[in-house]
Amino acid sequence: MRRRLLPALLVSALALAGCGDQAGPAGTTEDGKFEIVTAFYPLQFLSERIGGDVVSVTNLTKPGAEPHDLELTPRQVGDVADAGLAVYLKGFQPAVDEAIDLEAKDKGFDAASVVPLLPAGGADDHGHEHEEAEGGEDPHVWLDPVRLVTIGEKLAERLGQLDPAHAAGYTERAQALSTELTALNTEFADGLKTCDRRELVTSHTAFAYLAARYDLHQVGITGISPEAEPSPQRLAAVAREARETGTTTIYFETLVSPAVAETIAREVGAKTAVLDPLEGLVDSAGDYFTVMRQNLAALETGLGCKQ
């Protein structure tokens, strides 16, 4: 990932923050709602569901945009500075990390700090090394509904500390969301329990948490970064493994070109299908649950799962 340096933006951002017409205490809107800034869609989803109608949520990543290399405008840096809470996932978006470190360090909620993370890169589930192994930790934790329950609970606790007048409501809504996420986890566990294949061949390795939770074996054409270009050797290795395991579907994601997945699919005579890593919401009519259930249907079909 490219690092986005912010100092040139900060003077403009602080000027915007200082000349706003915001009323009421810092971190609240004119009508008294608690202001939350979120880094990308899954954290927006959590904040809106747990915050309810007593919060105002701003997402720094626009719908349908690829979030990995987000660049912040001066006004967005000002939004971070003005917010009552900035919800992010450290290590996923360098520009957001830097803005929070400089402008909202005491008001940041790092989702990566409240649940255990898996290592990034290195090898797929069969021990095959990726040439672009990045090290560090895999940020795609929201694709595990069980871990997302914990993040939601911790977010509700933090909101209750910052906005004690509405703490009971945050806790109640987090519990309701936990019930829904637990039911979703059961749907995935039941739907993927008995399948003809358990190899999950994806355009990049965004699905380690989902694979680990439901006993699938992720085989990524590229590593954590969707912008990485696989070498001919890596393409050949994935194609060979796809043939050996009888893979019939190669998955690509919504915000990245399907060209690499299509190349492997042609090579092995497989189909392609969408598996959405939910980094950004493409369909404004849907939400986290809609997309995750679409993912489950795609997996059940592509892996030959039986009810």
Coordinates of C-alpha atoms in Angstrom, one line a residue, residues 12-299:
S12 CA -6.8 23.4 5.6
A13 CA -8.6 20.8 7.6
L14 CA -8.2 22.7 10.9
A15 CA -9.3 25.9 9.2
L16 CA -12.5 24.1 8.1
A17 CA -13.1 22.7 11.5
G18 CA -12.6 26.1 13.2
C19 CA -15.0 28.0 11.0
G20 CA -17.9 25.5 11.1
D21 CA -21.3 26.5 12.4
Q22 CA -21.5 23.4 14.7
A23 CA -23.6 24.0 17.8
G24 CA -23.6 22.2 21.1
P25 CA -20.7 20.2 22.7
A26 CA -17.7 19.1 20.7
G27 CA -18.4 15.8 18.9
T28 CA -22.1 16.4 18.4
T29 CA -24.2 17.8 15.6
E30 CA -26.4 20.9 15.7
D31 CA -29.3 18.7 16.7
G32 CA -27.4 17.0 19.5
K33 CA -26.5 13.7 17.8
F34 CA -23.2 12.1 18.7
E35 CA -20.9 12.3 15.7
I36 CA -19.1 9.1 14.5
V37 CA -16.6 9.0 11.6
T38 CA -16.0 5.5 10.2
A39 CA -13.2 4.4 7.9
F40 CA -15.1 2.1 5.5
Y41 CA -18.4 0.2 5.1
P42 CA -18.4 -2.6 7.7
L43 CA -17.5 -0.2 10.4
Q44 CA -20.2 2.2 9.2
F45 CA -22.7 -0.6 9.4
L46 CA -21.7 -1.5 12.9
S47 CA -21.8 2.2 14.0
E48 CA -25.3 2.8 12.5
R49 CA -26.8 -0.3 13.9
I50 CA -25.4 0.2 17.4
G51 CA -25.8 3.9 17.4
G52 CA -29.3 4.1 16.2
D53 CA -31.0 7.4 15.8
V54 CA -28.9 9.1 18.5
V55 CA -25.8 9.2 16.4
S56 CA -24.7 10.7 13.1
V57 CA -22.4 8.5 11.1
T58 CA -20.0 9.7 8.3
N59 CA -18.1 7.2 6.2
L60 CA -14.8 8.3 4.8
T61 CA -14.9 5.8 2.0
K62 CA -17.5 6.5 -0.6
P63 CA -19.9 3.7 -1.7
G64 CA -18.4 1.5 -4.4
A65 CA -14.9 2.9 -3.8
E66 CA -11.9 0.7 -3.2
P67 CA -10.8 1.5 0.4
H68 CA -7.2 0.2 0.5
D69 CA -5.6 3.3 -0.9
L70 CA -8.1 5.9 0.3
E71 CA -6.9 9.5 0.1
L72 CA -8.5 12.0 2.5
T73 CA -9.6 15.5 1.5
P74 CA -9.0 18.4 3.9
R75 CA -12.6 18.4 4.8
Q76 CA -12.5 14.7 5.7
V77 CA -9.5 15.3 8.0
G78 CA -11.6 18.0 9.6
D79 CA -14.4 15.5 10.0
V80 CA -12.0 13.2 11.9
A81 CA -10.9 16.1 14.1
D82 CA -14.5 17.1 14.9
A83 CA -16.0 13.7 15.5
G84 CA -16.8 12.4 19.0
L85 CA -15.4 9.0 17.9
A86 CA -13.4 7.7 14.9
V87 CA -14.0 4.0 14.2
Y88 CA -11.2 2.4 12.1
L89 CA -9.1 -0.7 11.6
K90 CA -5.4 0.1 12.1
G91 CA -3.2 -1.0 9.3
F92 CA -5.9 -1.2 6.6
Q93 CA -5.9 2.4 5.4
P94 CA -2.7 4.3 6.2
A95 CA -4.2 7.8 5.5
V96 CA -6.9 7.2 8.1
D97 CA -4.4 5.8 10.6
E98 CA -2.3 9.0 10.2
A99 CA -5.3 11.3 10.4
I100 CA -6.5 9.7 13.7
D101 CA -2.9 9.7 15.1
L102 CA -2.6 13.4 14.5
E103 CA -6.2 14.6 15.1
A104 CA -8.2 12.1 17.1
K105 CA -5.8 9.8 18.9
D106 CA -7.9 9.9 22.1
K107 CA -11.1 9.5 20.2
G108 CA -10.2 6.5 18.1
F109 CA -11.7 3.0 18.3
D110 CA -9.5 0.5 16.6
A111 CA -11.5 -2.6 15.7
A112 CA -8.2 -4.5 15.2
S113 CA -7.4 -4.1 18.9
V114 CA -10.4 -5.9 20.3
V115 CA -10.3 -9.3 18.5
P116 CA -7.4 -11.6 17.6
L117 CA -6.2 -11.2 14.0
L118 CA -4.8 -13.8 11.6
P119 CA -1.4 -13.4 10.0
A120 CA -1.4 -11.9 6.5
G121 CA 0.3 -13.4 3.5
G122 CA 3.0 -16.0 3.8
A123 CA 1.2 -19.1 2.6
D124 CA -2.2 -20.3 1.7
D125 CA -4.0 -23.0 3.6
H126 CA -2.1 -25.7 1.8
G127 CA 1.3 -24.3 2.8
H128 CA 2.1 -22.8 -0.6
E129 CA 4.1 -19.6 -0.3
H130 CA 2.9 -16.4 -2.0
E131 CA 5.6 -14.5 -3.7
E132 CA 4.1 -11.2 -2.5
A133 CA 3.8 -12.2 1.1
E134 CA 3.3 -9.0 3.1
G135 CA 3.6 -10.1 6.7
G136 CA 1.8 -8.4 9.4
E137 CA -1.9 -9.1 10.1
D138 CA -4.9 -9.7 7.9
P139 CA -7.4 -6.9 8.3
H140 CA -10.5 -8.6 6.8
V141 CA -11.9 -9.6 10.2
W142 CA -15.5 -8.4 9.5
L143 CA -16.0 -11.5 7.3
D144 CA -16.2 -13.6 10.4
P145 CA -19.6 -12.9 12.0
V146 CA -18.4 -14.3 15.4
R147 CA -15.5 -11.8 15.6
L148 CA -17.8 -9.1 14.4
V149 CA -20.1 -9.7 17.5
T150 CA -17.1 -9.0 19.7
I151 CA -16.2 -5.8 17.8
G152 CA -19.8 -4.6 18.1
E153 CA -19.9 -5.3 21.9
K154 CA -16.7 -3.4 22.4
L155 CA -17.9 -0.5 20.3
A156 CA -21.1 -0.3 22.3
E157 CA -19.0 -0.1 25.5
R158 CA -16.9 2.7 24.1
L159 CA -19.9 4.7 22.9
G160 CA -21.5 4.3 26.4
Q161 CA -18.4 5.7 28.0
L162 CA -18.3 8.7 25.7
D163 CA -22.1 9.3 25.7
P164 CA -23.3 7.9 29.0
A165 CA -26.8 9.3 28.6
H166 CA -27.5 6.8 25.8
A167 CA -25.3 3.9 27.1
A168 CA -28.3 1.6 27.7
G169 CA -29.5 2.0 24.2
Y170 CA -26.1 1.3 22.7
T171 CA -25.9 -1.9 24.8
E172 CA -29.4 -3.0 23.8
R173 CA -28.8 -2.5 20.1
A174 CA -25.5 -4.3 20.2
Q175 CA -27.2 -7.3 21.8
A176 CA -29.9 -7.3 19.1
L177 CA -27.2 -7.2 16.4
S178 CA -25.3 -10.0 18.2
T179 CA -28.4 -12.1 17.9
E180 CA -28.6 -11.5 14.2
L181 CA -24.9 -12.1 13.6
T182 CA -25.1 -15.4 15.6
A183 CA -28.0 -16.5 13.4
L184 CA -25.9 -15.6 10.3
N185 CA -23.0 -17.7 11.7
T186 CA -25.4 -20.7 12.1
E187 CA -26.6 -20.2 8.5
F188 CA -23.0 -20.3 7.2
A189 CA -22.1 -23.3 9.4
D190 CA -25.1 -25.3 8.3
G191 CA -24.8 -24.3 4.6
L192 CA -21.1 -25.1 4.3
K193 CA -21.1 -28.2 6.5
T194 CA -21.3 -30.8 3.7
C195 CA -19.8 -29.8 0.4
D196 CA -18.1 -31.6 -2.5
R197 CA -15.1 -29.3 -2.3
R198 CA -13.6 -27.2 0.4
E199 CA -11.0 -25.4 -1.7
L200 CA -11.9 -21.7 -2.1
V201 CA -9.9 -20.2 -5.0
T202 CA -10.1 -16.4 -4.9
S203 CA -8.6 -13.5 -6.8
H204 CA -6.9 -12.3 -3.6
T205 CA -6.6 -13.6 -0.1
A206 CA -9.4 -11.6 1.6
F207 CA -11.3 -14.5 2.9
A208 CA -9.0 -16.1 5.5
Y209 CA -11.4 -15.4 8.4
L210 CA -14.4 -16.8 6.6
A211 CA -12.3 -19.9 5.5
A212 CA -11.0 -20.5 9.0
R213 CA -14.5 -20.2 10.6
Y214 CA -16.2 -22.6 8.2
D215 CA -13.3 -25.1 7.5
L216 CA -12.6 -24.0 4.0
H217 CA -9.2 -23.9 2.4
Q218 CA -8.4 -20.5 0.8
V219 CA -6.2 -20.5 -2.3
G220 CA -5.4 -16.9 -3.3
I221 CA -4.2 -16.0 -6.7
T222 CA -2.7 -12.9 -5.2
G223 CA -2.1 -11.8 -1.5
I224 CA -3.8 -9.4 0.8
S225 CA -3.5 -6.4 -1.6
P226 CA -6.0 -6.6 -4.5
E227 CA -3.7 -4.4 -6.6
A228 CA -0.9 -7.0 -6.7
E229 CA -0.2 -8.7 -10.0
P230 CA 0.5 -12.5 -9.8
S231 CA 3.5 -13.8 -11.6
P232 CA 3.2 -16.5 -14.3
Q233 CA 4.6 -19.0 -11.8
R234 CA 1.8 -18.2 -9.3
L235 CA -0.9 -18.4 -12.0
A236 CA 0.4 -21.8 -13.0
A237 CA 0.6 -23.0 -9.4
V238 CA -3.0 -22.0 -8.7
A239 CA -4.2 -23.5 -12.0
R240 CA -2.5 -26.8 -11.1
E241 CA -4.1 -26.9 -7.7
A242 CA -7.5 -26.0 -9.1
R243 CA -7.3 -29.0 -11.4
E244 CA -6.0 -31.3 -8.7
T245 CA -8.9 -30.4 -6.4
G246 CA -11.6 -30.4 -9.0
T247 CA -12.4 -26.7 -8.6
T248 CA -15.4 -25.6 -10.6
T249 CA -15.6 -22.0 -9.6
I250 CA -13.0 -19.2 -9.3
Y251 CA -14.2 -16.3 -7.2
F252 CA -13.5 -12.6 -7.9
E253 CA -14.6 -9.6 -6.0
T254 CA -16.8 -6.7 -6.8
L255 CA -14.4 -3.7 -6.7
V256 CA -11.5 -5.3 -8.6
S257 CA -11.2 -6.4 -12.3
P258 CA -12.1 -10.1 -12.8
A259 CA -9.4 -10.6 -15.4
V260 CA -7.1 -12.7 -13.3
A261 CA -9.9 -15.0 -12.1
E262 CA -11.1 -15.3 -15.6
T263 CA -7.6 -16.3 -16.8
I264 CA -7.5 -19.2 -14.3
A265 CA -11.1 -20.2 -15.0
R266 CA -10.3 -20.5 -18.8
E267 CA -7.2 -22.5 -18.0
V268 CA -9.0 -25.1 -15.9
G269 CA -12.4 -25.0 -17.5
A270 CA -14.1 -23.5 -14.5
K271 CA -16.8 -20.8 -14.0
T272 CA -16.3 -17.5 -12.3
A273 CA -18.5 -16.0 -9.6
V274 CA -18.5 -13.0 -7.3
L275 CA -17.5 -13.3 -3.7
D276 CA -17.8 -9.9 -2.0
P277 CA -15.2 -9.0 0.7
L278 CA -17.6 -6.2 1.8
E279 CA -14.9 -3.5 1.9
G280 CA -17.4 -1.2 0.2
L281 CA -21.1 -1.5 -0.4
V282 CA -21.9 -1.5 -4.1
D283 CA -25.7 -1.9 -3.8
S284 CA -27.2 0.9 -1.7
A285 CA -30.3 -1.2 -1.3
G286 CA -28.4 -3.9 0.6
D287 CA -26.4 -4.1 3.8
Y288 CA -23.9 -6.4 5.5
F289 CA -26.4 -9.2 5.9
T290 CA -27.7 -9.0 2.3
V291 CA -24.1 -9.3 0.9
M292 CA -23.0 -12.0 3.3
R293 CA -26.1 -14.2 2.4
Q294 CA -25.3 -13.6 -1.3
N295 CA -21.8 -14.8 -0.5
L296 CA -23.2 -17.9 1.2
A297 CA -25.3 -18.7 -1.8
A298 CA -22.3 -18.3 -4.2
L299 CA -20.2 -20.6 -2.0

